[in-house]
Each structure stands twice: as C-alpha cells, then as structure tokens.
Amino acid sequence: CHLGNEEIGSASRAAALGGITSLLELPDGPQPCVTAADVARRLEEAKGQAQVHYGTYVGIAPHADGPAEAAAADRAIAIYAD
C-alpha cells in the first residue's frame, strides 16, 4: 500500500470493498516511517480510520533508529538500494 496520495480511511475502505483484509504501508511516501516515533504516529492515525487491519514497514534512512530497534519493535523492515 502506498499511502502518499491517499488517507488510511479511504485506502482501507477501498481495500475492504475489494475483499482485502489487511494493508501494509510502504516507507516510500512523502513522510516515510523511519523512526519508532514515526511508526507510533502512523498507527495512532490509523486508529478509528482503518476499516481493515493496518500495519507499516519501517524504512532505513540516515536519520532512522536503525534495523535493530525496528526489529525489536516487532516491525517489518523495507530496504531500498540505489
């Protein structure tokens, strides 16, 4: 799920109408999740909006918390190579 151009509520409603039961947001939008605080913020935003199960991948970036912290938070990690 790429939520850069849509909100969690509308994306999850569309998913539910199509029979999809879960969304996982990738960290490649305008505000990617790369820190524990980012993940907490996105999960809080999803409360009350998501019509299906919602989760987020954690991206790796120079200012990120790092893969060890992300793994300890029980999150998936997406790594993009240039």
PDB file of N, CA and C in Angstrom:
ATOM      1  N   CYS A   1       0.843  -1.174   0.000  1.00  0.00           N
ATOM      2  CA  CYS A   1       0.000   0.000   0.000  1.00  0.00           C
ATOM      3  C   CYS A   1       0.887   1.235   0.000  1.00  0.00           C
ATOM      4  N   HIS A   2       0.669   2.125  -0.914  1.00  0.00           N
ATOM      5  CA  HIS A   2       1.395   3.388  -0.979  1.00  0.00           C
ATOM      6  C   HIS A   2       0.410   4.484  -0.590  1.00  0.00           C
ATOM      7  N   LEU A   3       0.541   5.032   0.594  1.00  0.00           N
ATOM      8  CA  LEU A   3      -0.437   5.995   1.076  1.00  0.00           C
ATOM      9  C   LEU A   3      -0.010   7.441   0.854  1.00  0.00           C
ATOM     10  N   GLY A   4       0.965   7.674  -0.005  1.00  0.00           N
ATOM     11  CA  GLY A   4       1.410   9.031  -0.250  1.00  0.00           C
ATOM     12  C   GLY A   4       0.327   9.934  -0.791  1.00  0.00           C
ATOM     13  N   ASN A   5      -0.602   9.391  -1.560  1.00  0.00           N
ATOM     14  CA  ASN A   5      -1.642  10.195  -2.200  1.00  0.00           C
ATOM     15  C   ASN A   5      -3.031   9.950  -1.647  1.00  0.00           C
ATOM     16  N   GLU A   6      -3.160   9.129  -0.628  1.00  0.00           N
ATOM     17  CA  GLU A   6      -4.477   8.889  -0.057  1.00  0.00           C
ATOM     18  C   GLU A   6      -4.368   8.679   1.443  1.00  0.00           C
ATOM     19  N   GLU A   7      -5.489   8.747   2.103  1.00  0.00           N
ATOM     20  CA  GLU A   7      -5.536   8.600   3.545  1.00  0.00           C
ATOM     21  C   GLU A   7      -5.826   7.146   3.920  1.00  0.00           C
ATOM     22  N   ILE A   8      -5.517   6.807   5.158  1.00  0.00           N
ATOM     23  CA  ILE A   8      -5.732   5.450   5.652  1.00  0.00           C
ATOM     24  C   ILE A   8      -7.202   5.064   5.553  1.00  0.00           C
ATOM     25  N   GLY A   9      -8.103   5.986   5.890  1.00  0.00           N
ATOM     26  CA  GLY A   9      -9.532   5.679   5.850  1.00  0.00           C
ATOM     27  C   GLY A   9     -10.020   5.305   4.462  1.00  0.00           C
ATOM     28  N   SER A  10      -9.694   6.124   3.468  1.00  0.00           N
ATOM     29  CA  SER A  10     -10.170   5.845   2.106  1.00  0.00           C
ATOM     30  C   SER A  10      -9.487   4.618   1.522  1.00  0.00           C
ATOM     31  N   ALA A  11      -8.200   4.441   1.793  1.00  0.00           N
ATOM     32  CA  ALA A  11      -7.484   3.268   1.278  1.00  0.00           C
ATOM     33  C   ALA A  11      -8.040   1.985   1.885  1.00  0.00           C
ATOM     34  N   SER A  12      -8.331   2.015   3.171  1.00  0.00           N
ATOM     35  CA  SER A  12      -8.829   0.806   3.817  1.00  0.00           C
ATOM     36  C   SER A  12     -10.270   0.501   3.416  1.00  0.00           C
ATOM     37  N   ARG A  13     -11.081   1.523   3.190  1.00  0.00           N
ATOM     38  CA  ARG A  13     -12.456   1.276   2.703  1.00  0.00           C
ATOM     39  C   ARG A  13     -12.415   0.633   1.316  1.00  0.00           C
ATOM     40  N   ALA A  14     -11.551   1.141   0.459  1.00  0.00           N
ATOM     41  CA  ALA A  14     -11.417   0.554  -0.885  1.00  0.00           C
ATOM     42  C   ALA A  14     -10.932  -0.885  -0.789  1.00  0.00           C
ATOM     43  N   ALA A  15      -9.990  -1.129   0.109  1.00  0.00           N
ATOM     44  CA  ALA A  15      -9.482  -2.486   0.288  1.00  0.00           C
ATOM     45  C   ALA A  15     -10.597  -3.418   0.759  1.00  0.00           C
ATOM     46  N   ALA A  16     -11.373  -2.980   1.742  1.00  0.00           N
ATOM     47  CA  ALA A  16     -12.458  -3.802   2.276  1.00  0.00           C
ATOM     48  C   ALA A  16     -13.492  -4.114   1.199  1.00  0.00           C
ATOM     49  N   LEU A  17     -13.820  -3.116   0.383  1.00  0.00           N
ATOM     50  CA  LEU A  17     -14.797  -3.346  -0.691  1.00  0.00           C
ATOM     51  C   LEU A  17     -14.275  -4.346  -1.719  1.00  0.00           C
ATOM     52  N   GLY A  18     -12.963  -4.421  -1.859  1.00  0.00           N
ATOM     53  CA  GLY A  18     -12.362  -5.377  -2.784  1.00  0.00           C
ATOM     54  C   GLY A  18     -12.036  -6.718  -2.155  1.00  0.00           C
ATOM     55  N   GLY A  19     -12.387  -6.899  -0.887  1.00  0.00           N
ATOM     56  CA  GLY A  19     -12.155  -8.174  -0.224  1.00  0.00           C
ATOM     57  C   GLY A  19     -10.782  -8.295   0.426  1.00  0.00           C
ATOM     58  N   ILE A  20     -10.028  -7.213   0.492  1.00  0.00           N
ATOM     59  CA  ILE A  20      -8.710  -7.223   1.124  1.00  0.00           C
ATOM     60  C   ILE A  20      -8.902  -6.992   2.620  1.00  0.00           C
ATOM     61  N   THR A  21      -8.205  -7.762   3.447  1.00  0.00           N
ATOM     62  CA  THR A  21      -8.400  -7.664   4.890  1.00  0.00           C
ATOM     63  C   THR A  21      -7.270  -6.958   5.629  1.00  0.00           C
ATOM     64  N   SER A  22      -6.166  -6.666   4.945  1.00  0.00           N
ATOM     65  CA  SER A  22      -5.019  -6.037   5.607  1.00  0.00           C
ATOM     66  C   SER A  22      -4.290  -5.100   4.657  1.00  0.00           C
ATOM     67  N   LEU A  23      -3.762  -4.008   5.205  1.00  0.00           N
ATOM     68  CA  LEU A  23      -2.920  -3.082   4.455  1.00  0.00           C
ATOM     69  C   LEU A  23      -1.594  -2.945   5.184  1.00  0.00           C
ATOM     70  N   LEU A  24      -0.505  -2.954   4.439  1.00  0.00           N
ATOM     71  CA  LEU A  24       0.815  -2.659   4.983  1.00  0.00           C
ATOM     72  C   LEU A  24       1.364  -1.481   4.191  1.00  0.00           C
ATOM     73  N   GLU A  25       1.630  -0.398   4.882  1.00  0.00           N
ATOM     74  CA  GLU A  25       2.128   0.809   4.223  1.00  0.00           C
ATOM     75  C   GLU A  25       3.635   0.704   4.014  1.00  0.00           C
ATOM     76  N   LEU A  26       4.077   1.008   2.808  1.00  0.00           N
ATOM     77  CA  LEU A  26       5.499   1.007   2.492  1.00  0.00           C
ATOM     78  C   LEU A  26       6.105   2.364   2.839  1.00  0.00           C
ATOM     79  N   PRO A  27       7.381   2.398   3.214  1.00  0.00           N
ATOM     80  CA  PRO A  27       8.011   3.649   3.638  1.00  0.00           C
ATOM     81  C   PRO A  27       8.581   4.455   2.473  1.00  0.00           C
ATOM     82  N   ASP A  28       7.803   4.656   1.436  1.00  0.00           N
ATOM     83  CA  ASP A  28       8.326   5.381   0.276  1.00  0.00           C
ATOM     84  C   ASP A  28       7.477   6.592  -0.097  1.00  0.00           C
ATOM     85  N   GLY A  29       6.649   7.045   0.824  1.00  0.00           N
ATOM     86  CA  GLY A  29       5.808   8.215   0.581  1.00  0.00           C
ATOM     87  C   GLY A  29       6.520   9.492   0.996  1.00  0.00           C
ATOM     88  N   PRO A  30       5.779  10.593   0.993  1.00  0.00           N
ATOM     89  CA  PRO A  30       6.380  11.874   1.349  1.00  0.00           C
ATOM     90  C   PRO A  30       6.832  11.955   2.814  1.00  0.00           C
ATOM     91  N   GLN A  31       6.227  11.183   3.704  1.00  0.00           N
ATOM     92  CA  GLN A  31       6.619  11.130   5.110  1.00  0.00           C
ATOM     93  C   GLN A  31       6.807   9.674   5.515  1.00  0.00           C
ATOM     94  N   PRO A  32       7.903   9.035   5.092  1.00  0.00           N
ATOM     95  CA  PRO A  32       8.090   7.615   5.372  1.00  0.00           C
ATOM     96  C   PRO A  32       8.328   7.354   6.859  1.00  0.00           C
ATOM     97  N   CYS A  33       7.946   6.168   7.294  1.00  0.00           N
ATOM     98  CA  CYS A  33       8.198   5.754   8.672  1.00  0.00           C
ATOM     99  C   CYS A  33       9.631   5.231   8.749  1.00  0.00           C
ATOM    100  N   VAL A  34      10.490   5.975   9.437  1.00  0.00           N
ATOM    101  CA  VAL A  34      11.885   5.551   9.581  1.00  0.00           C
ATOM    102  C   VAL A  34      12.345   5.572  11.036  1.00  0.00           C
ATOM    103  N   THR A  35      11.496   6.004  11.941  1.00  0.00           N
ATOM    104  CA  THR A  35      11.830   6.001  13.364  1.00  0.00           C
ATOM    105  C   THR A  35      10.675   5.386  14.144  1.00  0.00           C
ATOM    106  N   ALA A  36      10.959   5.013  15.375  1.00  0.00           N
ATOM    107  CA  ALA A  36       9.899   4.462  16.228  1.00  0.00           C
ATOM    108  C   ALA A  36       8.782   5.483  16.417  1.00  0.00           C
ATOM    109  N   ALA A  37       9.133   6.751  16.519  1.00  0.00           N
ATOM    110  CA  ALA A  37       8.120   7.806  16.670  1.00  0.00           C
ATOM    111  C   ALA A  37       7.230   7.897  15.433  1.00  0.00           C
ATOM    112  N   ASP A  38       7.822   7.730  14.238  1.00  0.00           N
ATOM    113  CA  ASP A  38       7.030   7.747  13.002  1.00  0.00           C
ATOM    114  C   ASP A  38       6.014   6.610  12.997  1.00  0.00           C
ATOM    115  N   VAL A  39       6.462   5.423  13.390  1.00  0.00           N
ATOM    116  CA  VAL A  39       5.570   4.260  13.417  1.00  0.00           C
ATOM    117  C   VAL A  39       4.436   4.507  14.407  1.00  0.00           C
ATOM    118  N   ALA A  40       4.763   4.985  15.596  1.00  0.00           N
ATOM    119  CA  ALA A  40       3.733   5.256  16.604  1.00  0.00           C
ATOM    120  C   ALA A  40       2.727   6.276  16.088  1.00  0.00           C
ATOM    121  N   ARG A  41       3.212   7.308  15.402  1.00  0.00           N
ATOM    122  CA  ARG A  41       2.329   8.343  14.851  1.00  0.00           C
ATOM    123  C   ARG A  41       1.385   7.743  13.813  1.00  0.00           C
ATOM    124  N   ARG A  42       1.912   6.937  12.881  1.00  0.00           N
ATOM    125  CA  ARG A  42       1.072   6.349  11.830  1.00  0.00           C
ATOM    126  C   ARG A  42       0.050   5.377  12.418  1.00  0.00           C
ATOM    127  N   LEU A  43       0.442   4.573  13.389  1.00  0.00           N
ATOM    128  CA  LEU A  43      -0.505   3.635  13.997  1.00  0.00           C
ATOM    129  C   LEU A  43      -1.595   4.382  14.758  1.00  0.00           C
ATOM    130  N   GLU A  44      -1.235   5.482  15.395  1.00  0.00           N
ATOM    131  CA  GLU A  44      -2.230   6.302  16.092  1.00  0.00           C
ATOM    132  C   GLU A  44      -3.206   6.918  15.084  1.00  0.00           C
ATOM    133  N   GLU A  45      -2.670   7.385  13.940  1.00  0.00           N
ATOM    134  CA  GLU A  45      -3.531   7.949  12.890  1.00  0.00           C
ATOM    135  C   GLU A  45      -4.504   6.908  12.358  1.00  0.00           C
ATOM    136  N   ALA A  46      -4.071   5.646  12.326  1.00  0.00           N
ATOM    137  CA  ALA A  46      -4.915   4.578  11.778  1.00  0.00           C
ATOM    138  C   ALA A  46      -6.086   4.227  12.699  1.00  0.00           C
ATOM    139  N   LYS A  47      -5.915   4.468  13.993  1.00  0.00           N
ATOM    140  CA  LYS A  47      -7.000   4.154  14.929  1.00  0.00           C
ATOM    141  C   LYS A  47      -8.241   4.957  14.562  1.00  0.00           C
ATOM    142  N   GLY A  48      -9.353   4.275  14.469  1.00  0.00           N
ATOM    143  CA  GLY A  48     -10.606   4.948  14.161  1.00  0.00           C
ATOM    144  C   GLY A  48     -10.803   5.229  12.676  1.00  0.00           C
ATOM    145  N   GLN A  49      -9.758   5.064  11.853  1.00  0.00           N
ATOM    146  CA  GLN A  49      -9.886   5.294  10.415  1.00  0.00           C
ATOM    147  C   GLN A  49      -9.847   3.992   9.625  1.00  0.00           C
ATOM    148  N   ALA A  50      -8.949   3.104  10.017  1.00  0.00           N
ATOM    149  CA  ALA A  50      -8.734   1.877   9.247  1.00  0.00           C
ATOM    150  C   ALA A  50      -9.949   0.952   9.343  1.00  0.00           C
ATOM    151  N   GLN A  51     -10.414   0.503   8.212  1.00  0.00           N
ATOM    152  CA  GLN A  51     -11.544  -0.426   8.133  1.00  0.00           C
ATOM    153  C   GLN A  51     -11.071  -1.868   8.006  1.00  0.00           C
ATOM    154  N   VAL A  52      -9.767  -2.065   7.819  1.00  0.00           N
ATOM    155  CA  VAL A  52      -9.141  -3.383   7.742  1.00  0.00           C
ATOM    156  C   VAL A  52      -7.904  -3.340   8.638  1.00  0.00           C
ATOM    157  N   HIS A  53      -7.248  -4.469   8.812  1.00  0.00           N
ATOM    158  CA  HIS A  53      -6.009  -4.499   9.596  1.00  0.00           C
ATOM    159  C   HIS A  53      -4.985  -3.594   8.920  1.00  0.00           C
ATOM    160  N   TYR A  54      -4.234  -2.826   9.728  1.00  0.00           N
ATOM    161  CA  TYR A  54      -3.274  -1.882   9.183  1.00  0.00           C
ATOM    162  C   TYR A  54      -1.921  -2.061   9.869  1.00  0.00           C
ATOM    163  N   GLY A  55      -0.867  -1.995   9.087  1.00  0.00           N
ATOM    164  CA  GLY A  55       0.491  -2.047   9.624  1.00  0.00           C
ATOM    165  C   GLY A  55       1.394  -1.209   8.743  1.00  0.00           C
ATOM    166  N   THR A  56       2.604  -1.010   9.182  1.00  0.00           N
ATOM    167  CA  THR A  56       3.541  -0.218   8.411  1.00  0.00           C
ATOM    168  C   THR A  56       4.923  -0.848   8.428  1.00  0.00           C
ATOM    169  N   TYR A  57       5.598  -0.780   7.304  1.00  0.00           N
ATOM    170  CA  TYR A  57       7.003  -1.161   7.244  1.00  0.00           C
ATOM    171  C   TYR A  57       7.832  -0.008   7.789  1.00  0.00           C
ATOM    172  N   VAL A  58       9.030  -0.303   8.246  1.00  0.00           N
ATOM    173  CA  VAL A  58       9.964   0.717   8.707  1.00  0.00           C
ATOM    174  C   VAL A  58      11.069   0.822   7.668  1.00  0.00           C
ATOM    175  N   GLY A  59      11.333   2.035   7.214  1.00  0.00           N
ATOM    176  CA  GLY A  59      12.401   2.256   6.247  1.00  0.00           C
ATOM    177  C   GLY A  59      13.733   2.475   6.947  1.00  0.00           C
ATOM    178  N   ILE A  60      14.803   2.311   6.209  1.00  0.00           N
ATOM    179  CA  ILE A  60      16.147   2.566   6.708  1.00  0.00           C
ATOM    180  C   ILE A  60      16.628   3.859   6.066  1.00  0.00           C
ATOM    181  N   ALA A  61      17.012   4.814   6.873  1.00  0.00           N
ATOM    182  CA  ALA A  61      17.483   6.109   6.386  1.00  0.00           C
ATOM    183  C   ALA A  61      18.586   6.601   7.313  1.00  0.00           C
ATOM    184  N   PRO A  62      19.396   7.584   6.860  1.00  0.00           N
ATOM    185  CA  PRO A  62      20.499   8.076   7.713  1.00  0.00           C
ATOM    186  C   PRO A  62      20.041   8.541   9.094  1.00  0.00           C
ATOM    187  N   HIS A  63      18.857   9.118   9.198  1.00  0.00           N
ATOM    188  CA  HIS A  63      18.363   9.604  10.488  1.00  0.00           C
ATOM    189  C   HIS A  63      17.438   8.608  11.180  1.00  0.00           C
ATOM    190  N   ALA A  64      17.371   7.372  10.674  1.00  0.00           N
ATOM    191  CA  ALA A  64      16.476   6.354  11.233  1.00  0.00           C
ATOM    192  C   ALA A  64      17.035   5.799  12.544  1.00  0.00           C
ATOM    193  N   ASP A  65      16.166   5.132  13.289  1.00  0.00           N
ATOM    194  CA  ASP A  65      16.575   4.498  14.532  1.00  0.00           C
ATOM    195  C   ASP A  65      17.482   3.302  14.281  1.00  0.00           C
ATOM    196  N   GLY A  66      17.334   2.675  13.134  1.00  0.00           N
ATOM    197  CA  GLY A  66      18.175   1.533  12.794  1.00  0.00           C
ATOM    198  C   GLY A  66      17.412   0.233  12.825  1.00  0.00           C
ATOM    199  N   PRO A  67      17.922  -0.750  12.097  1.00  0.00           N
ATOM    200  CA  PRO A  67      17.212  -2.032  11.981  1.00  0.00           C
ATOM    201  C   PRO A  67      17.058  -2.767  13.298  1.00  0.00           C
ATOM    202  N   ALA A  68      18.013  -2.636  14.204  1.00  0.00           N
ATOM    203  CA  ALA A  68      17.910  -3.357  15.476  1.00  0.00           C
ATOM    204  C   ALA A  68      16.716  -2.862  16.280  1.00  0.00           C
ATOM    205  N   GLU A  69      16.534  -1.552  16.367  1.00  0.00           N
ATOM    206  CA  GLU A  69      15.400  -1.009  17.110  1.00  0.00           C
ATOM    207  C   GLU A  69      14.092  -1.345  16.420  1.00  0.00           C
ATOM    208  N   ALA A  70      14.092  -1.251  15.091  1.00  0.00           N
ATOM    209  CA  ALA A  70      12.876  -1.580  14.344  1.00  0.00           C
ATOM    210  C   ALA A  70      12.496  -3.037  14.558  1.00  0.00           C
ATOM    211  N   ALA A  71      13.478  -3.923  14.524  1.00  0.00           N
ATOM    212  CA  ALA A  71      13.205  -5.349  14.725  1.00  0.00           C
ATOM    213  C   ALA A  71      12.702  -5.595  16.148  1.00  0.00           C
ATOM    214  N   ALA A  72      13.261  -4.875  17.103  1.00  0.00           N
ATOM    215  CA  ALA A  72      12.833  -5.031  18.491  1.00  0.00           C
ATOM    216  C   ALA A  72      11.398  -4.554  18.672  1.00  0.00           C
ATOM    217  N   ALA A  73      10.961  -3.630  17.816  1.00  0.00           N
ATOM    218  CA  ALA A  73       9.593  -3.116  17.892  1.00  0.00           C
ATOM    219  C   ALA A  73       8.618  -4.029  17.164  1.00  0.00           C
ATOM    220  N   ASP A  74       9.113  -5.174  16.679  1.00  0.00           N
ATOM    221  CA  ASP A  74       8.265  -6.154  16.006  1.00  0.00           C
ATOM    222  C   ASP A  74       7.678  -5.590  14.719  1.00  0.00           C
ATOM    223  N   ARG A  75       8.487  -4.896  13.945  1.00  0.00           N
ATOM    224  CA  ARG A  75       8.059  -4.298  12.693  1.00  0.00           C
ATOM    225  C   ARG A  75       8.820  -4.922  11.532  1.00  0.00           C
ATOM    226  N   ALA A  76       8.229  -4.858  10.366  1.00  0.00           N
ATOM    227  CA  ALA A  76       8.912  -5.294   9.156  1.00  0.00           C
ATOM    228  C   ALA A  76       9.803  -4.164   8.657  1.00  0.00           C
ATOM    229  N   ILE A  77      10.889  -4.505   8.010  1.00  0.00           N
ATOM    230  CA  ILE A  77      11.827  -3.506   7.502  1.00  0.00           C
ATOM    231  C   ILE A  77      11.879  -3.619   5.991  1.00  0.00           C
ATOM    232  N   ALA A  78      11.776  -2.491   5.319  1.00  0.00           N
ATOM    233  CA  ALA A  78      11.918  -2.453   3.868  1.00  0.00           C
ATOM    234  C   ALA A  78      13.218  -1.716   3.547  1.00  0.00           C
ATOM    235  N   ILE A  79      14.062  -2.326   2.740  1.00  0.00           N
ATOM    236  CA  ILE A  79      15.330  -1.706   2.378  1.00  0.00           C
ATOM    237  C   ILE A  79      15.326  -1.480   0.868  1.00  0.00           C
ATOM    238  N   TYR A  80      15.586  -0.249   0.466  1.00  0.00           N
ATOM    239  CA  TYR A  80      15.660   0.113  -0.935  1.00  0.00           C
ATOM    240  C   TYR A  80      17.114   0.440  -1.269  1.00  0.00           C
ATOM    241  N   ALA A  81      17.632  -0.154  -2.308  1.00  0.00           N
ATOM    242  CA  ALA A  81      19.008   0.114  -2.728  1.00  0.00           C
ATOM    243  C   ALA A  81      18.992   0.996  -3.971  1.00  0.00           C
ATOM    244  N   ASP A  82      19.883   1.965  -3.983  1.00  0.00           N
ATOM    245  CA  ASP A  82      20.016   2.836  -5.162  1.00  0.00           C
ATOM    246  C   ASP A  82      20.965   2.222  -6.160  1.00  0.00           C
TER     247      ASP A  82
END
